[in-house]
Short mmCIF file of N, CA and C in Angstrom, two decimals:
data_model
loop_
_atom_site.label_atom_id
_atom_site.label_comp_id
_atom_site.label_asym_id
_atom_site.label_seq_id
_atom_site.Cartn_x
_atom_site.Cartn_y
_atom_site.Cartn_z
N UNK A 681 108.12 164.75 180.01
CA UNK A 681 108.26 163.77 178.97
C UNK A 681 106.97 163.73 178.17
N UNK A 682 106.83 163.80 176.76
CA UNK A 682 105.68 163.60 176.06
C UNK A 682 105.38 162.12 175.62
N UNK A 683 104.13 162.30 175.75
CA UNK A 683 103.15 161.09 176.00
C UNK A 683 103.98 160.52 173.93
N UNK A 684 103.33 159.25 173.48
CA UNK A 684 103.40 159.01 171.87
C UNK A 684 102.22 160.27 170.91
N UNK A 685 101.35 160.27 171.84
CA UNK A 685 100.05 161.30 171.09
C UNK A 685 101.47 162.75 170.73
N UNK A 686 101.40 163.01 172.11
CA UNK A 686 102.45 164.50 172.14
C UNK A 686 103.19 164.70 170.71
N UNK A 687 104.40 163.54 171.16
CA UNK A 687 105.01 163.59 169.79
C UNK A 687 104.76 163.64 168.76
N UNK A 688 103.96 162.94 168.46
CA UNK A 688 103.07 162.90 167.07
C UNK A 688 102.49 164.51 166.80
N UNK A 689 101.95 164.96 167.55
CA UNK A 689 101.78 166.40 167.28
C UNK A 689 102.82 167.03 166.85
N UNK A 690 103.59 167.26 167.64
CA UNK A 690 104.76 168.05 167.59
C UNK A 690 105.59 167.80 166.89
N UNK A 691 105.72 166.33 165.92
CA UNK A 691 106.37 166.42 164.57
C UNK A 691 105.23 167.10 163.50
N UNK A 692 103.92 166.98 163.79
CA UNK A 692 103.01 167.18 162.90
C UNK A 692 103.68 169.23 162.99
N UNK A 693 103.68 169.72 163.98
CA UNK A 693 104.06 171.14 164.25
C UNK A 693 104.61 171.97 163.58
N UNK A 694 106.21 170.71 163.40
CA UNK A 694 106.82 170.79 162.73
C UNK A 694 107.22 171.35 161.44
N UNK A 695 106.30 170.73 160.79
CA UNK A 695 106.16 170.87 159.14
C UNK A 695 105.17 172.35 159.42
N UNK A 696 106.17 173.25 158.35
CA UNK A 696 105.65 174.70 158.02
C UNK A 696 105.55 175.00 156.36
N UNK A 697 104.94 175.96 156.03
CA UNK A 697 104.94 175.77 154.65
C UNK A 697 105.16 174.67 153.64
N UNK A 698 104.18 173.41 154.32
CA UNK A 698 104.92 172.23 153.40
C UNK A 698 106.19 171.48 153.36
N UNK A 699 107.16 172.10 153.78
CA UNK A 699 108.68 171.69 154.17
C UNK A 699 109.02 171.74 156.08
N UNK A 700 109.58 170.70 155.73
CA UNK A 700 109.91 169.65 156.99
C UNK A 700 110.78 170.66 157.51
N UNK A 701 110.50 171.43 158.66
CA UNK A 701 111.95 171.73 158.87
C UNK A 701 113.11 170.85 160.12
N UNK A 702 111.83 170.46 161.01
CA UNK A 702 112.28 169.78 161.81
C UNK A 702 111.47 168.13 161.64
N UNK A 703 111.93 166.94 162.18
CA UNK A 703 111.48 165.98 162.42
C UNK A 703 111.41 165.49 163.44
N UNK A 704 111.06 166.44 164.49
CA UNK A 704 110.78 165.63 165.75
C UNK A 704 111.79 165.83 167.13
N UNK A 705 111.29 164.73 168.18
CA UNK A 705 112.67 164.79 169.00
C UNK A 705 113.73 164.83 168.50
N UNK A 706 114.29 163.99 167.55
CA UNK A 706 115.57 163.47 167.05
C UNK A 706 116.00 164.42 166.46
N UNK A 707 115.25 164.86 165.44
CA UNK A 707 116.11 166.13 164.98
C UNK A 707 116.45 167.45 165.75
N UNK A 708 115.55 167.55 167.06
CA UNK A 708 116.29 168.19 167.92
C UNK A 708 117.38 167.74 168.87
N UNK A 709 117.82 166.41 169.02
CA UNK A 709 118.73 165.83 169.82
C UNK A 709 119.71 166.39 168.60
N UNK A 710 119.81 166.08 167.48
CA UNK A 710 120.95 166.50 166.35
C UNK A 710 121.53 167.07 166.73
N UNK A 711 120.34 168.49 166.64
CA UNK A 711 120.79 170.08 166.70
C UNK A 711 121.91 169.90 168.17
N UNK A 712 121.06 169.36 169.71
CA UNK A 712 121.59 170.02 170.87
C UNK A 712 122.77 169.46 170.55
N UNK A 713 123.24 167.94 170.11
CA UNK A 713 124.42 167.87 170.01
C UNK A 713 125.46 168.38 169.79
N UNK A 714 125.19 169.17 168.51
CA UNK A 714 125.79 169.85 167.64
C UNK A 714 126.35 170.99 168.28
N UNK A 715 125.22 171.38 168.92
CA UNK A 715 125.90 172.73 169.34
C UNK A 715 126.22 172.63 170.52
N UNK A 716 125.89 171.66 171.54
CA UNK A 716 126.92 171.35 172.63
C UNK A 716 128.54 170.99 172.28
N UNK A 717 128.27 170.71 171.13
CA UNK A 717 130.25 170.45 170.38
C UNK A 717 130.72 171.62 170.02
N UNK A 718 129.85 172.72 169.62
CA UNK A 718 130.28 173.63 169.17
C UNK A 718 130.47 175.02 170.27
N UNK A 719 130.31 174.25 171.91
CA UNK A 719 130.47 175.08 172.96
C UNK A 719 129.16 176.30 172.84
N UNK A 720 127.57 175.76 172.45
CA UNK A 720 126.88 176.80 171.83
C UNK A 720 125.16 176.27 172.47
N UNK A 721 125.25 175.67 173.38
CA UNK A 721 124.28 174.90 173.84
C UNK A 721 123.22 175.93 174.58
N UNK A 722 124.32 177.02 175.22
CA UNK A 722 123.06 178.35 175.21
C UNK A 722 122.05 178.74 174.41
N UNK A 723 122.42 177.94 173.28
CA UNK A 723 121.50 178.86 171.69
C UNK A 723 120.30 178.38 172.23
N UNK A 724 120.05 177.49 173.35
CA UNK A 724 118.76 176.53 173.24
C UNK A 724 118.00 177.10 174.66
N UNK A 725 119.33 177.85 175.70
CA UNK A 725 117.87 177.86 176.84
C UNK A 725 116.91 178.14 177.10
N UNK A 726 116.16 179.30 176.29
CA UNK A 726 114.94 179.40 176.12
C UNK A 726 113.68 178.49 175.22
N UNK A 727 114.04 177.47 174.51
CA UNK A 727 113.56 176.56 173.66
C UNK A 727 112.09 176.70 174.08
N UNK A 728 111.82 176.18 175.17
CA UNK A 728 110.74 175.84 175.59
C UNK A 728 109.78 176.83 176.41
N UNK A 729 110.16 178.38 175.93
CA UNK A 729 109.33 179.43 175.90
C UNK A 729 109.03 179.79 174.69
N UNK A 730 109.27 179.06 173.60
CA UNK A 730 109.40 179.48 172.49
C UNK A 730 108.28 178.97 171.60
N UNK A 731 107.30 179.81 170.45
CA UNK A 731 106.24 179.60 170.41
C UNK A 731 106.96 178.12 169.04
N UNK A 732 105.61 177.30 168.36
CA UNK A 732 106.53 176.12 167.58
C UNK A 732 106.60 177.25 166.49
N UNK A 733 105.84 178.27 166.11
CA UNK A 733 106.81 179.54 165.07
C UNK A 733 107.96 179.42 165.35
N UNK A 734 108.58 180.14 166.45
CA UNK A 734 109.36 180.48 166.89
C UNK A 734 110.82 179.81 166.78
N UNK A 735 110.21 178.48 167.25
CA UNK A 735 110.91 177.21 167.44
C UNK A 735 111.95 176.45 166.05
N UNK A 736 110.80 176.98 164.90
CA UNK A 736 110.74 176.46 163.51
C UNK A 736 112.19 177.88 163.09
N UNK A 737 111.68 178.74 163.64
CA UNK A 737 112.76 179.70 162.89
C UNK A 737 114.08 179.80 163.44
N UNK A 738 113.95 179.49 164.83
CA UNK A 738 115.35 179.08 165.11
C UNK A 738 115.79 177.98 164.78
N UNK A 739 115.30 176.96 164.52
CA UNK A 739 116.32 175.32 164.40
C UNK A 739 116.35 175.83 162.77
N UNK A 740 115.81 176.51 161.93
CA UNK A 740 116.05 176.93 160.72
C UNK A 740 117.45 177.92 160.66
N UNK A 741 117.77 178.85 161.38
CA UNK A 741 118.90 179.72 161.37
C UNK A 741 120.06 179.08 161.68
N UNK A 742 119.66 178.02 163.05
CA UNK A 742 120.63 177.31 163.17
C UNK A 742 121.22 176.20 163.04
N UNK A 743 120.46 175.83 161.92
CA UNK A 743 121.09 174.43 160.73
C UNK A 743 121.04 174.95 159.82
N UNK A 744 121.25 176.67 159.30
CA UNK A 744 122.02 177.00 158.26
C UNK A 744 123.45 177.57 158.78
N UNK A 745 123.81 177.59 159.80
CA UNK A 745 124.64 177.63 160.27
C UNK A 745 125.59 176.97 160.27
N UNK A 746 127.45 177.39 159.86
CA UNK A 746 128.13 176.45 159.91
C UNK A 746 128.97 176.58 161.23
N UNK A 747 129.15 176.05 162.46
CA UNK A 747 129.26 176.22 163.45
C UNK A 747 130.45 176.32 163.79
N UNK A 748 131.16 175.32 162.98
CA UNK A 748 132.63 174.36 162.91
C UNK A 748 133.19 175.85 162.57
N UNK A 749 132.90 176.59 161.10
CA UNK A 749 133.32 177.88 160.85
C UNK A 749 133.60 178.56 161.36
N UNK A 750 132.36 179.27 162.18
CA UNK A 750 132.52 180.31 162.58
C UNK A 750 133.25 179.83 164.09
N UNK A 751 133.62 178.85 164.96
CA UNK A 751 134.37 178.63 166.01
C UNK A 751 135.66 178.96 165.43
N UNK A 752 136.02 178.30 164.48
CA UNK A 752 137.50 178.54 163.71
C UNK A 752 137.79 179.94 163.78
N UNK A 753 136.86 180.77 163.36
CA UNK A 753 136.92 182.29 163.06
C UNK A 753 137.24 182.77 164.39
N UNK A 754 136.45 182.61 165.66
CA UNK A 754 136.38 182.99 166.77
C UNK A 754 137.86 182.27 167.30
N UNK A 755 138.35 181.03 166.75
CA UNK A 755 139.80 181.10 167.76
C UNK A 755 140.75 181.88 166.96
N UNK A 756 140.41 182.08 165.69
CA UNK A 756 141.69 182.73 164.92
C UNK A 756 141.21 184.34 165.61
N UNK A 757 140.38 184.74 165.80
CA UNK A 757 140.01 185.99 166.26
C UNK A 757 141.12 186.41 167.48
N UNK A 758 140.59 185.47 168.61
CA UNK A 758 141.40 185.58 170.05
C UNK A 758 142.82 185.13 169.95
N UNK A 759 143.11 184.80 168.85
CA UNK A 759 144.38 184.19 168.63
C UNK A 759 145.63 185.40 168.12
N UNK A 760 144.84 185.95 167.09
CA UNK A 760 145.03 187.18 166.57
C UNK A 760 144.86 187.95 167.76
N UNK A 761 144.10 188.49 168.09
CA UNK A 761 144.27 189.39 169.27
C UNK A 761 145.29 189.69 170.65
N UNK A 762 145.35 188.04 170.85
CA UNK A 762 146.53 188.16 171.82
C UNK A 762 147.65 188.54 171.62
N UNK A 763 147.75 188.17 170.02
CA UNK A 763 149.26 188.46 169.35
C UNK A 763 149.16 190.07 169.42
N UNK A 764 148.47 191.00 168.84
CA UNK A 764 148.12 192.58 168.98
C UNK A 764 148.49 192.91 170.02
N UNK A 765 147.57 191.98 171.30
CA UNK A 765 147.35 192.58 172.90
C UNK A 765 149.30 193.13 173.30
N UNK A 766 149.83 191.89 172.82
CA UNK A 766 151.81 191.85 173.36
C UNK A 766 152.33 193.24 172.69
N UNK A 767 152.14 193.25 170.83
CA UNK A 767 152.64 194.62 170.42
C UNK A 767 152.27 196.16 171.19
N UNK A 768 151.11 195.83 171.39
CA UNK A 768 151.01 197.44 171.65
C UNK A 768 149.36 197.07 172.43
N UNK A 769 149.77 198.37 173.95
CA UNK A 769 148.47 198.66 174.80
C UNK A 769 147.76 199.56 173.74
N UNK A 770 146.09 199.37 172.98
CA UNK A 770 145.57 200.43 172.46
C UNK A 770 144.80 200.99 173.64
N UNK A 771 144.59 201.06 175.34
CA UNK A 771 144.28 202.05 176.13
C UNK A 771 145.57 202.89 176.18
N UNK A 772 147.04 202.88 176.20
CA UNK A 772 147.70 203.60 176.49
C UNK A 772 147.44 204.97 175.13
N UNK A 773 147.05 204.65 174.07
CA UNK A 773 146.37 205.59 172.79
C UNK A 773 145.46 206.19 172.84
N UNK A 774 144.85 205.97 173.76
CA UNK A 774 143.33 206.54 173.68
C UNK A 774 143.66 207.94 174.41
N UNK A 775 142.87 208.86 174.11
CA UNK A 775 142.90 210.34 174.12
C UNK A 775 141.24 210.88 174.00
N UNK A 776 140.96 211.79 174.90
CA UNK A 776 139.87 212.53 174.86
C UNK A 776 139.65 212.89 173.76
N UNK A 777 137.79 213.15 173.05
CA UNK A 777 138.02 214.04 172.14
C UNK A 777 138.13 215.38 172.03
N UNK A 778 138.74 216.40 171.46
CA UNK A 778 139.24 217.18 171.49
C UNK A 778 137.77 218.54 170.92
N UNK A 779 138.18 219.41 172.41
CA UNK A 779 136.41 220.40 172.66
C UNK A 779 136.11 220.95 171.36
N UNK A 780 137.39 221.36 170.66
CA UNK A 780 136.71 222.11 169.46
C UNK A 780 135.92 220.95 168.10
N UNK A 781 135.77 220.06 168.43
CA UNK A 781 134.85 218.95 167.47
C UNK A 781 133.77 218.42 168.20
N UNK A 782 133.36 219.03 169.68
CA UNK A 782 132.24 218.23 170.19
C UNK A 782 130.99 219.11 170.22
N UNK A 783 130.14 219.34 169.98
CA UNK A 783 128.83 219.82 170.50
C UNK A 783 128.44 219.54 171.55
N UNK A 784 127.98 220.15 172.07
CA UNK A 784 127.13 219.99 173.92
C UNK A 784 125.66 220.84 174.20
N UNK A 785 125.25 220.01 174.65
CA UNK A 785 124.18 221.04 174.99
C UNK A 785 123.55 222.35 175.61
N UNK A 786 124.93 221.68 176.41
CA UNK A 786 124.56 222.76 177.64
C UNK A 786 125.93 224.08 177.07
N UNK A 787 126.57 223.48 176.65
CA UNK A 787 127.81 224.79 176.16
C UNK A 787 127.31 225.18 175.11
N UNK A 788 126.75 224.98 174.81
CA UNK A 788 126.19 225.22 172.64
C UNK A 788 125.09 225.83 172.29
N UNK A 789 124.16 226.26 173.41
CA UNK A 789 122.97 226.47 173.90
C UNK A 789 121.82 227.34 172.22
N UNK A 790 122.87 227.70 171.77
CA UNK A 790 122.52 228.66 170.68
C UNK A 790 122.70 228.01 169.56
N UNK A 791 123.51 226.72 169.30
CA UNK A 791 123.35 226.27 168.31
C UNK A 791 121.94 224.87 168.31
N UNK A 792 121.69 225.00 169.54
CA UNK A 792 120.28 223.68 169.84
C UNK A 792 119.29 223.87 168.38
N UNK A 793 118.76 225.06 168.12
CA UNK A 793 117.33 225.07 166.70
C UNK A 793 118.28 224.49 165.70
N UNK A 794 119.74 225.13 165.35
CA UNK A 794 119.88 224.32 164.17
C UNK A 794 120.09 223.05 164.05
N UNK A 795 120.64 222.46 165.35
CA UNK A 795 120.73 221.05 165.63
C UNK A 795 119.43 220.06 165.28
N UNK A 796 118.21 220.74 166.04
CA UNK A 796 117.23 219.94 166.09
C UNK A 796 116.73 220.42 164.35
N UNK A 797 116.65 221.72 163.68
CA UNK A 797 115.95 221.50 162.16
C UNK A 797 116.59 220.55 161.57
N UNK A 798 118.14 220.35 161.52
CA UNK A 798 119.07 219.40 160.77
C UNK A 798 118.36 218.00 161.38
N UNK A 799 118.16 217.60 162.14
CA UNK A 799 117.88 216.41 162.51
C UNK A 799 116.50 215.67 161.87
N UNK A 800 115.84 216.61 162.43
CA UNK A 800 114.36 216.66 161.74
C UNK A 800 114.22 216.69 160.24
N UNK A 801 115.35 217.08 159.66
CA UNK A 801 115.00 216.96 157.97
C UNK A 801 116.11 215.96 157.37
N UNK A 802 117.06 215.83 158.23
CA UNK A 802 117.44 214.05 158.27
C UNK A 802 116.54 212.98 158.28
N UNK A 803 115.76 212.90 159.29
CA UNK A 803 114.75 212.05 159.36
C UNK A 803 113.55 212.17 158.49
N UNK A 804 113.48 213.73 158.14
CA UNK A 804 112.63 213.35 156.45
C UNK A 804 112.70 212.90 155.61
N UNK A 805 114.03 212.63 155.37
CA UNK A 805 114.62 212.51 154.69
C UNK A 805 114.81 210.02 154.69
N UNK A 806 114.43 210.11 155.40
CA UNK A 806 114.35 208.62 155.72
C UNK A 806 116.76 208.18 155.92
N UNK A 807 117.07 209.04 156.53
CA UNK A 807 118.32 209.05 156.77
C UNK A 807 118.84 208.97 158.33
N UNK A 808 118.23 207.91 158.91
CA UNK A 808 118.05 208.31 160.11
C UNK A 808 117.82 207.08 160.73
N UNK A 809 118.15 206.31 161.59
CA UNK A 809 118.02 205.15 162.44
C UNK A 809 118.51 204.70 163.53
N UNK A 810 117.83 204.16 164.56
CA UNK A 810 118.07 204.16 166.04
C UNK A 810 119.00 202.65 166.18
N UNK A 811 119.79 202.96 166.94
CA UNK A 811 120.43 201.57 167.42
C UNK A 811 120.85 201.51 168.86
N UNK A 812 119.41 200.90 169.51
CA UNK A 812 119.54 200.78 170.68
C UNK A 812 120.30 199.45 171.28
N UNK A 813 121.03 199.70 172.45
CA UNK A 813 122.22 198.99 173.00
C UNK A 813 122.16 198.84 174.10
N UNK A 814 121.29 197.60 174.32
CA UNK A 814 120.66 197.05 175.37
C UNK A 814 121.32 195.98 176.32
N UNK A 815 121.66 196.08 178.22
CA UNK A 815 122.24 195.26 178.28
C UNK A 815 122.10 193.89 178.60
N UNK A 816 121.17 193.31 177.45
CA UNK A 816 121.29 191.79 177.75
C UNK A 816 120.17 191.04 178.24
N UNK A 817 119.87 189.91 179.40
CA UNK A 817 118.86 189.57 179.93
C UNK A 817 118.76 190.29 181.40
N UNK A 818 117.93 190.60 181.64
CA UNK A 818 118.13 191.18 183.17
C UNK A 818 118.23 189.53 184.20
N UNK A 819 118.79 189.06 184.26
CA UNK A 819 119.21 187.82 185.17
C UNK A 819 119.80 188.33 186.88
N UNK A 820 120.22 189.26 186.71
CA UNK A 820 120.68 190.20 187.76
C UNK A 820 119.55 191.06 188.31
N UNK A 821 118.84 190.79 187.81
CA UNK A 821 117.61 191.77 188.06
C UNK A 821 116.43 191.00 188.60
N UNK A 822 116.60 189.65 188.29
CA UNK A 822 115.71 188.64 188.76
C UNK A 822 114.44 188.24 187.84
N UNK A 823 115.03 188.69 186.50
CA UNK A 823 113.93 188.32 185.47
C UNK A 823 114.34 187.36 184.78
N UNK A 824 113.30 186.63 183.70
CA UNK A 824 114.03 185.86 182.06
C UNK A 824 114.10 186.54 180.93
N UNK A 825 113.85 188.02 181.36
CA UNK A 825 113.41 189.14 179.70
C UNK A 825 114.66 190.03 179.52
N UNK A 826 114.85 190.67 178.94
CA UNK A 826 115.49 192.10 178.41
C UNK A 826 115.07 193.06 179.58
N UNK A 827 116.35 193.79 179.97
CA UNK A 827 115.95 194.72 180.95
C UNK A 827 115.36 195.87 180.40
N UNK A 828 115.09 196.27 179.29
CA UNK A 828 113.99 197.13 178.77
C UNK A 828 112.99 197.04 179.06
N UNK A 829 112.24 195.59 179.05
CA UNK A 829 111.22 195.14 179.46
C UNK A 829 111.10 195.12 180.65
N UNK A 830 111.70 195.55 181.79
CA UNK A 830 111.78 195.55 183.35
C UNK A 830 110.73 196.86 183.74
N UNK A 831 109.72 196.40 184.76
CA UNK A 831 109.25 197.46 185.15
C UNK A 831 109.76 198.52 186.18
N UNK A 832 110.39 199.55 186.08
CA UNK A 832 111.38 200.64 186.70
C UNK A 832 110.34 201.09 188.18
N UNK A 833 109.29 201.02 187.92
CA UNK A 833 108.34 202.08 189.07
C UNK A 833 107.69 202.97 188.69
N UNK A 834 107.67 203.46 187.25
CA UNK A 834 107.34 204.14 186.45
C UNK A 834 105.78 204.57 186.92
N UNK A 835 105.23 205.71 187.51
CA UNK A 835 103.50 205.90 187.34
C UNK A 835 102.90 205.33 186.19
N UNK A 836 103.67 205.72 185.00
CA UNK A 836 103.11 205.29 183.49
C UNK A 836 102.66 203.58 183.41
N UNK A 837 103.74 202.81 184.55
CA UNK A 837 104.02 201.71 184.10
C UNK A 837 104.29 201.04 182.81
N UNK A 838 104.99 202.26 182.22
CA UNK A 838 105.98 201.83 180.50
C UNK A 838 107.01 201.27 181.19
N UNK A 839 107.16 200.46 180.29
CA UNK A 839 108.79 199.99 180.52
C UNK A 839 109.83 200.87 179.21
N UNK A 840 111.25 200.76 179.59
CA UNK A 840 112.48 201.86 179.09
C UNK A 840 112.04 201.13 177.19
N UNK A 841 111.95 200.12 177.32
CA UNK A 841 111.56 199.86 175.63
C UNK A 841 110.27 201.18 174.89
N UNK A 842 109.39 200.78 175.99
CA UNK A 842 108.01 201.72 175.57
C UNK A 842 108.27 202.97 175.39
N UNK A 843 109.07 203.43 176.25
CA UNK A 843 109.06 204.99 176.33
C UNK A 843 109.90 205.11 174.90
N UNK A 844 111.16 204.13 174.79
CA UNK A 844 112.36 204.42 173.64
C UNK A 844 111.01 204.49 172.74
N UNK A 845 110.55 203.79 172.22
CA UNK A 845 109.66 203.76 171.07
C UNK A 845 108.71 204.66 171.01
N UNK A 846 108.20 205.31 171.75
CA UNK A 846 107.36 206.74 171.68
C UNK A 846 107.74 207.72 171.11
N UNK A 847 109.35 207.84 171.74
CA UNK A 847 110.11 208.98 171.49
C UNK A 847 110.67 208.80 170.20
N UNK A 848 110.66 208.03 169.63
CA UNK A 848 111.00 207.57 168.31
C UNK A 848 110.04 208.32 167.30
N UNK A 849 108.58 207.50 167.66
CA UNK A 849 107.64 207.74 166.82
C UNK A 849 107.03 209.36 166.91
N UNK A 850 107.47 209.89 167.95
CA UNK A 850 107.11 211.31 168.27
C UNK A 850 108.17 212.10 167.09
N UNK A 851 109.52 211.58 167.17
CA UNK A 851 110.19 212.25 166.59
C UNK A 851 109.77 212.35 165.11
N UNK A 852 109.57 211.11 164.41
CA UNK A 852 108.86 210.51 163.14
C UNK A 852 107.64 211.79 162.65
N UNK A 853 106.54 211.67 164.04
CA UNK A 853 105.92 212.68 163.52
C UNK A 853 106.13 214.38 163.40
N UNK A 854 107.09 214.96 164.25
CA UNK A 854 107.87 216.07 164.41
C UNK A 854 108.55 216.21 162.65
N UNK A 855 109.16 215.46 162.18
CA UNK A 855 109.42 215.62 161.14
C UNK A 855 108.78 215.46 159.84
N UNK A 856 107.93 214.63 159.84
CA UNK A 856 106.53 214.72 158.65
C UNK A 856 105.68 215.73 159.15
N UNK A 857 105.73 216.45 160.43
CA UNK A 857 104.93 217.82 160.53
C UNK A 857 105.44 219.02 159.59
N UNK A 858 107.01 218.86 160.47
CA UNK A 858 107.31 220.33 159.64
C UNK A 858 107.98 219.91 158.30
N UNK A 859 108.22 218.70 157.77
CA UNK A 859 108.64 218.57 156.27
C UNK A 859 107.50 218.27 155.23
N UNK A 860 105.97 218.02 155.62
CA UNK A 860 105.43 217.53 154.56
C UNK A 860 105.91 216.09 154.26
N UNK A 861 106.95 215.21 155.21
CA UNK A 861 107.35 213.99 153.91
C UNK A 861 106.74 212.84 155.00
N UNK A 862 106.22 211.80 154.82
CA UNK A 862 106.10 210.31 155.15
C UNK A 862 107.70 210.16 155.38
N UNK A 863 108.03 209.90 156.50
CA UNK A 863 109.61 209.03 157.07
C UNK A 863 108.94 208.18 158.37
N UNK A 864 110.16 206.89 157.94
CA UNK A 864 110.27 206.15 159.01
C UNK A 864 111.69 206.02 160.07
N UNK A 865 111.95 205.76 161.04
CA UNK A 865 112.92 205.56 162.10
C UNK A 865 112.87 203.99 162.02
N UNK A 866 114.13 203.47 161.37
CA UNK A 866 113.92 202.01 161.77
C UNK A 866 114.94 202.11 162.96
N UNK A 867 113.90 200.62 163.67
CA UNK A 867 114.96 201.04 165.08
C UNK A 867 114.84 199.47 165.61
#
């Protein structure tokens, strides 16, 4: 519980660039309300790891948020879907893809240089971006972080984030080596 001094800070915190974004406890009781109605009260469990930056930019995203909306969207979604799910199984559709459209590495062995020059002058090309697909919080793992951030045992002691991002920026420079061009990998 914060002392009256506390509070007083922490509305003072508050205010960023001159504009109020939050006012205090109360305007965070608003918010939890809100999104405890809106079945969304998760948005908050980390709150209080959260720097008052931090803090300021989320209660900002999520009081531009229309909540009421996008729930509507999400039951017409599952609503819609169930109706689909009755017409037709789309696993009973699904089909391998078919060998003569796949590349492999290990079967293709001779097409690997042109693979990797094409790639490399993709990425000179600033045509090129990573989308890593991460699963989630490691909670199962016995952490509060991203399991990227999990330390594996690694000698390096990188974690799977560190290494992704090396190999990124290695690639970055692989291709401003042999193209001459400044490219970035957004990722």
């Amino acid at each position: 519980m914060l002392s009256n001094g506390g509070r007083e800070r922490r509305r003072r915190l508050w205010t960023l660039r001159k504009e109020v974004v939050m006012d205090g406890d109360s305007d965070l009781c608003v918010l939890q309300r809100r999104l405890a109605e809106a079945g969304q009260s998760h948005l908050l469990h980390f709150w209080e790891e959260l720097t008052v930056e931090q803090q300021q930019e989320l209660c900002t995203e999520l009081q531009n948020m229309n909540l009421e909306e996008l729930g509507q969207a999400f039951q017409r979604a599952m609503r819609d879907g169930d109706h689909l799910a009755e017409k037709e199984n789309v696993d009973a559709r699904m089909e391998p893809v078919p060998w003569d459209v796949l590349g492999s590495t290990t079967r293709d062995r001779d097409q690997l240089p042109l693979w990797e020059a094409e790639g490399l002058h993709q990425i000179s090309q600033n045509k090129v971006a990573v989308l890593l697909l991460a699963g989630g919080q490691g909670t199962r793992l016995g952490v509060s972080y991203p399991k990227g951030m999990y330390n594996v045992g690694l000698p390096s002691r990188k974690t799977l984030f560190q290494i992704q991002a090396e190999r990124i920026l290695k690639l970055q420079q692989l291709a401003e080596e042999r193209h001459g061009l400044k490219c970035v990998i957004p990722w």
